Amino acid sequence: MELMNAIYGRRAIRHFTNRDVPREVIAALAEAAAQAPSAMNSQSWAFAVFKGRERLQDFSERAKLYFQESFSPGSADPDVRMREILTKPGYNIFHDATTLVVVYAKPNHDRFAVGACYLAAQNLMLSAFDMGLGTCPIGFAQPWLDLDEIKAELGIPVQYTAVFPLVVGYPEGPAEDPHRHRPEFLN
Ligand SMILES: Cc1cc2nc3c(=O)[nH]c(=O)nc-3n(C[C@H](O)[C@H](O)[C@H](O)COP(=O)(O)O)c2cc1C
């Protein structure tokens, strides 16, 4: 696939089939993610994979509660929209996907580690699209995944920072095509 087709064709996917994403596919996606640039070639990313729809449903309920605690009463947009989404009965922040990948920043004193993780995640999402898979970033899960007690529960060293959670799966049907503004130039 041409790179520009992937850049313009990738969409956030929120409906997935039941088909499992094999471990070797995830490994290939992580390899592609690890080709991203990083400051001083620090390669400050690490990956964890969590599988199972029921397990992710449980994560979703707990992450939703934690995220909602961060809303102050009467807070402004986009909190209002986020609150609307999160309080919808039965809303699963992982869109009923069966595979969650989390990109963690290593505790290696790279001051740009978080940026590197975002670049790695973008590589992963474009590569997934190239392989016929769909992805969706799940920012709602990030604060909960980064709690020390949750990292301990999940077997993640607490010194690692949860940066970019995303679900991966086989898309069910076409995605929405969100509008993009023209790029803003400041000079
Ligand atoms: C940092 C970040 C966090 C996001 N968090 C969520 C999320 O929690 N749930 C969700 O459904 N989409 C999430 N998204 C996906 C965006 O809604 C989506 O990228 C945006 O609407 C543009 O659509 P597109 O990716 O199809 O072009 C997130 C995207 C980014 C970059």
CSV table of C-alpha atoms and ligand atoms in Angstrom, one decimal:
chain,number,residue,atom,x,y,z
A,1,MET,CA,0.0,0.0,0.0
A,2,GLU,CA,1.2,3.5,-0.8
A,3,LEU,CA,2.0,5.5,2.3
A,4,MET,CA,-0.3,8.3,1.3
A,5,ASN,CA,-3.2,5.9,0.9
A,6,ALA,CA,-2.6,4.7,4.5
A,7,ILE,CA,-2.2,8.2,5.9
A,8,TYR,CA,-5.5,9.3,4.2
A,9,GLY,CA,-7.3,6.0,4.6
A,10,ARG,CA,-6.8,5.1,8.3
A,11,ARG,CA,-9.8,5.8,10.5
A,12,ALA,CA,-10.6,5.3,14.1
A,13,ILE,CA,-12.5,2.0,14.1
A,14,ARG,CA,-15.2,1.4,16.7
A,15,HIS,CA,-16.9,-1.8,15.5
A,16,PHE,CA,-15.0,-5.0,15.3
A,17,THR,CA,-15.7,-8.6,14.4
A,18,ASN,CA,-15.0,-11.5,16.8
A,19,ARG,CA,-11.9,-12.6,14.8
A,20,ASP,CA,-8.9,-12.9,17.1
A,21,VAL,CA,-5.8,-10.9,16.4
A,22,PRO,CA,-2.9,-13.5,16.5
A,23,ARG,CA,0.1,-12.8,18.7
A,24,GLU,CA,2.4,-12.8,15.7
A,25,VAL,CA,0.3,-10.0,14.0
A,26,ILE,CA,0.7,-7.9,17.2
A,27,ALA,CA,4.4,-8.7,17.1
A,28,ALA,CA,4.7,-7.5,13.5
A,29,LEU,CA,2.8,-4.3,14.5
A,30,ALA,CA,5.1,-3.7,17.4
A,31,GLU,CA,8.1,-4.1,15.1
A,32,ALA,CA,6.7,-1.5,12.8
A,33,ALA,CA,6.0,0.8,15.8
A,34,ALA,CA,9.6,0.4,16.9
A,35,GLN,CA,10.8,1.9,13.6
A,36,ALA,CA,9.6,5.3,14.8
A,37,PRO,CA,12.1,8.1,15.4
A,38,SER,CA,13.1,8.9,19.0
A,39,ALA,CA,15.4,11.5,20.6
A,40,MET,CA,19.0,10.2,20.6
A,41,ASN,CA,17.5,6.9,19.3
A,42,SER,CA,16.4,6.2,22.8
A,43,GLN,CA,13.5,4.0,21.6
A,44,SER,CA,11.6,4.8,24.8
A,45,TRP,CA,8.6,2.6,24.0
A,46,ALA,CA,7.4,-0.7,25.4
A,47,PHE,CA,4.3,-2.6,24.7
A,48,ALA,CA,1.7,-4.6,26.6
A,49,VAL,CA,-1.2,-6.6,25.1
A,50,PHE,CA,-4.4,-7.4,27.0
A,51,LYS,CA,-6.9,-9.8,25.5
A,52,GLY,CA,-10.4,-10.9,26.0
A,53,ARG,CA,-13.7,-9.0,25.6
A,54,GLU,CA,-14.9,-9.7,29.1
A,55,ARG,CA,-11.6,-8.7,30.6
A,56,LEU,CA,-11.7,-5.4,28.6
A,57,GLN,CA,-15.3,-4.9,29.7
A,58,ASP,CA,-14.1,-5.0,33.3
A,59,PHE,CA,-11.3,-2.6,32.5
A,60,SER,CA,-13.8,-0.3,30.8
A,61,GLU,CA,-16.1,-0.1,33.8
A,62,ARG,CA,-13.2,0.7,36.2
A,63,ALA,CA,-11.5,3.1,33.8
A,64,LYS,CA,-14.7,5.0,33.2
A,65,LEU,CA,-15.3,5.5,36.9
A,66,TYR,CA,-11.8,6.7,37.4
A,67,PHE,CA,-12.0,9.1,34.4
A,68,GLN,CA,-15.3,10.6,35.6
A,69,GLU,CA,-13.7,11.5,38.9
A,70,SER,CA,-11.5,13.9,37.0
A,71,PHE,CA,-14.6,16.0,35.9
A,72,SER,CA,-15.3,19.0,38.0
A,73,PRO,CA,-19.0,20.1,38.3
A,74,GLY,CA,-20.0,22.5,35.5
A,75,SER,CA,-16.7,22.0,33.6
A,76,ALA,CA,-16.5,23.2,30.0
A,77,ASP,CA,-16.3,21.5,26.7
A,78,PRO,CA,-14.8,19.0,25.9
A,79,ASP,CA,-15.4,17.6,29.4
A,80,VAL,CA,-19.2,18.0,28.8
A,81,ARG,CA,-19.1,15.8,25.7
A,82,MET,CA,-16.8,13.3,27.3
A,83,ARG,CA,-19.2,13.1,30.3
A,84,GLU,CA,-22.1,12.5,28.0
A,85,ILE,CA,-20.3,9.7,26.2
A,86,LEU,CA,-19.0,8.0,29.4
A,87,THR,CA,-22.4,8.1,31.2
A,88,LYS,CA,-24.2,6.4,28.4
A,89,PRO,CA,-25.5,3.1,29.9
A,90,GLY,CA,-23.4,0.2,28.8
A,91,TYR,CA,-20.8,2.3,27.0
A,92,ASN,CA,-17.6,0.2,26.6
A,93,ILE,CA,-14.6,2.5,26.1
A,94,PHE,CA,-12.9,-0.3,24.2
A,95,HIS,CA,-15.7,-0.6,21.7
A,96,ASP,CA,-16.2,-4.3,22.4
A,97,ALA,CA,-12.7,-5.1,20.9
A,98,THR,CA,-10.9,-8.2,22.1
A,99,THR,CA,-7.4,-6.8,22.0
A,100,LEU,CA,-5.9,-3.8,23.7
A,101,VAL,CA,-2.3,-2.7,23.1
A,102,VAL,CA,-0.8,-0.1,25.4
A,103,VAL,CA,2.3,1.8,24.5
A,104,TYR,CA,4.3,2.6,27.7
A,105,ALA,CA,7.2,5.1,28.0
A,106,LYS,CA,10.3,3.5,29.5
A,107,PRO,CA,11.8,5.0,32.7
A,108,ASN,CA,15.0,5.9,30.8
A,109,HIS,CA,15.3,9.7,31.4
A,110,ASP,CA,14.4,10.5,27.8
A,111,ARG,CA,12.6,13.9,28.2
A,112,PHE,CA,10.9,13.2,24.8
A,113,ALA,CA,9.7,9.7,25.7
A,114,VAL,CA,6.0,10.5,25.5
A,115,GLY,CA,6.4,12.0,22.0
A,116,ALA,CA,8.3,8.9,20.9
A,117,CYS,CA,5.5,6.7,22.1
A,118,TYR,CA,2.9,8.7,20.1
A,119,LEU,CA,5.1,8.4,17.0
A,120,ALA,CA,5.4,4.6,17.6
A,121,ALA,CA,1.6,4.4,18.1
A,122,GLN,CA,1.0,6.2,14.8
A,123,ASN,CA,3.4,3.7,13.0
A,124,LEU,CA,1.4,0.9,14.6
A,125,MET,CA,-1.9,2.3,13.5
A,126,LEU,CA,-0.8,2.9,9.9
A,127,SER,CA,0.7,-0.6,9.7
A,128,ALA,CA,-2.4,-2.2,11.1
A,129,PHE,CA,-4.4,-0.4,8.4
A,130,ASP,CA,-2.0,-1.7,5.8
A,131,MET,CA,-2.6,-5.3,7.1
A,132,GLY,CA,-6.4,-5.0,7.0
A,133,LEU,CA,-6.8,-4.3,10.7
A,134,GLY,CA,-8.6,-1.5,12.4
A,135,THR,CA,-7.4,0.5,15.4
A,136,CYS,CA,-8.8,3.2,17.8
A,137,PRO,CA,-6.8,5.2,20.3
A,138,ILE,CA,-8.4,5.0,23.7
A,139,GLY,CA,-7.5,8.1,25.6
A,140,PHE,CA,-10.2,7.4,28.2
A,141,ALA,CA,-8.2,4.4,29.5
A,142,GLN,CA,-4.9,6.2,29.9
A,143,PRO,CA,-5.2,7.8,33.3
A,144,TRP,CA,-6.5,4.6,34.9
A,145,LEU,CA,-3.9,2.4,33.2
A,146,ASP,CA,-1.2,4.7,34.6
A,147,LEU,CA,-2.2,4.2,38.2
A,148,ASP,CA,0.5,2.4,40.2
A,149,GLU,CA,-2.0,-0.1,41.6
A,150,ILE,CA,-3.3,-0.9,38.2
A,151,LYS,CA,0.1,-1.4,36.7
A,152,ALA,CA,1.0,-3.7,39.6
A,153,GLU,CA,-2.2,-5.6,39.1
A,154,LEU,CA,-1.4,-6.0,35.3
A,155,GLY,CA,2.2,-7.0,35.9
A,156,ILE,CA,3.6,-3.7,34.5
A,157,PRO,CA,6.6,-2.2,36.3
A,158,VAL,CA,5.3,1.0,38.0
A,159,GLN,CA,8.2,3.0,36.7
A,160,TYR,CA,6.8,2.7,33.1
A,161,THR,CA,4.3,5.3,32.1
A,162,ALA,CA,1.1,4.3,30.3
A,163,VAL,CA,1.0,6.7,27.3
A,164,PHE,CA,-1.1,5.5,24.4
A,165,PRO,CA,-3.7,2.7,24.7
A,166,LEU,CA,-5.3,1.5,21.5
A,167,VAL,CA,-7.6,-1.3,20.5
A,168,VAL,CA,-6.8,-3.5,17.5
A,169,GLY,CA,-9.1,-5.8,15.6
A,170,TYR,CA,-10.8,-6.7,12.3
A,171,PRO,CA,-13.2,-3.9,11.3
A,172,GLU,CA,-16.9,-4.6,11.0
A,173,GLY,CA,-18.2,-2.4,8.2
A,174,PRO,CA,-16.9,0.9,7.0
A,175,ALA,CA,-15.7,3.7,9.4
A,176,GLU,CA,-17.0,7.2,9.7
A,177,ASP,CA,-15.1,9.7,7.7
A,178,PRO,CA,-14.6,12.7,10.0
A,179,HIS,CA,-14.1,16.1,8.6
A,180,ARG,CA,-10.7,17.6,8.6
A,181,HIS,CA,-10.0,21.3,8.7
A,182,ARG,CA,-7.6,22.9,6.4
A,183,PRO,CA,-4.2,23.1,8.1
A,184,GLU,CA,-3.7,26.4,9.9
A,185,PHE,CA,-0.5,28.3,8.9
A,186,LEU,CA,0.7,30.9,11.4
A,187,ASN,CA,3.1,32.7,9.1
B,1,LIG,C1,-4.8,10.9,22.0
B,1,LIG,C2,-6.1,10.4,21.4
B,1,LIG,C3,-7.0,9.9,22.3
B,1,LIG,C4,-8.2,9.4,21.8
B,1,LIG,N1,-9.1,8.8,22.6
B,1,LIG,C5,-10.2,8.2,22.1
B,1,LIG,C6,-11.1,7.5,23.0
B,1,LIG,O1,-10.9,7.4,24.2
B,1,LIG,N2,-12.2,6.9,22.4
B,1,LIG,C7,-12.4,6.9,21.0
B,1,LIG,O2,-13.4,6.3,20.6
B,1,LIG,N3,-11.6,7.6,20.2
B,1,LIG,C8,-10.5,8.2,20.7
B,1,LIG,N4,-9.6,8.9,19.9
B,1,LIG,C9,-9.9,8.8,18.4
B,1,LIG,C10,-10.3,10.2,17.9
B,1,LIG,O3,-11.7,10.4,18.3
B,1,LIG,C11,-10.2,10.2,16.3
B,1,LIG,O4,-8.9,10.0,16.0
B,1,LIG,C12,-10.7,11.5,15.7
B,1,LIG,O5,-12.1,11.6,15.9
B,1,LIG,C13,-10.4,11.5,14.2
B,1,LIG,O6,-11.0,10.4,13.6
B,1,LIG,P1,-10.0,9.4,12.7
B,1,LIG,O7,-9.0,8.9,13.6
B,1,LIG,O8,-11.0,8.4,12.1
B,1,LIG,O9,-9.4,10.3,11.6
B,1,LIG,C14,-8.5,9.4,20.4
B,1,LIG,C15,-7.5,10.0,19.5
B,1,LIG,C16,-6.3,10.4,20.1
B,1,LIG,C17,-5.2,11.0,19.1
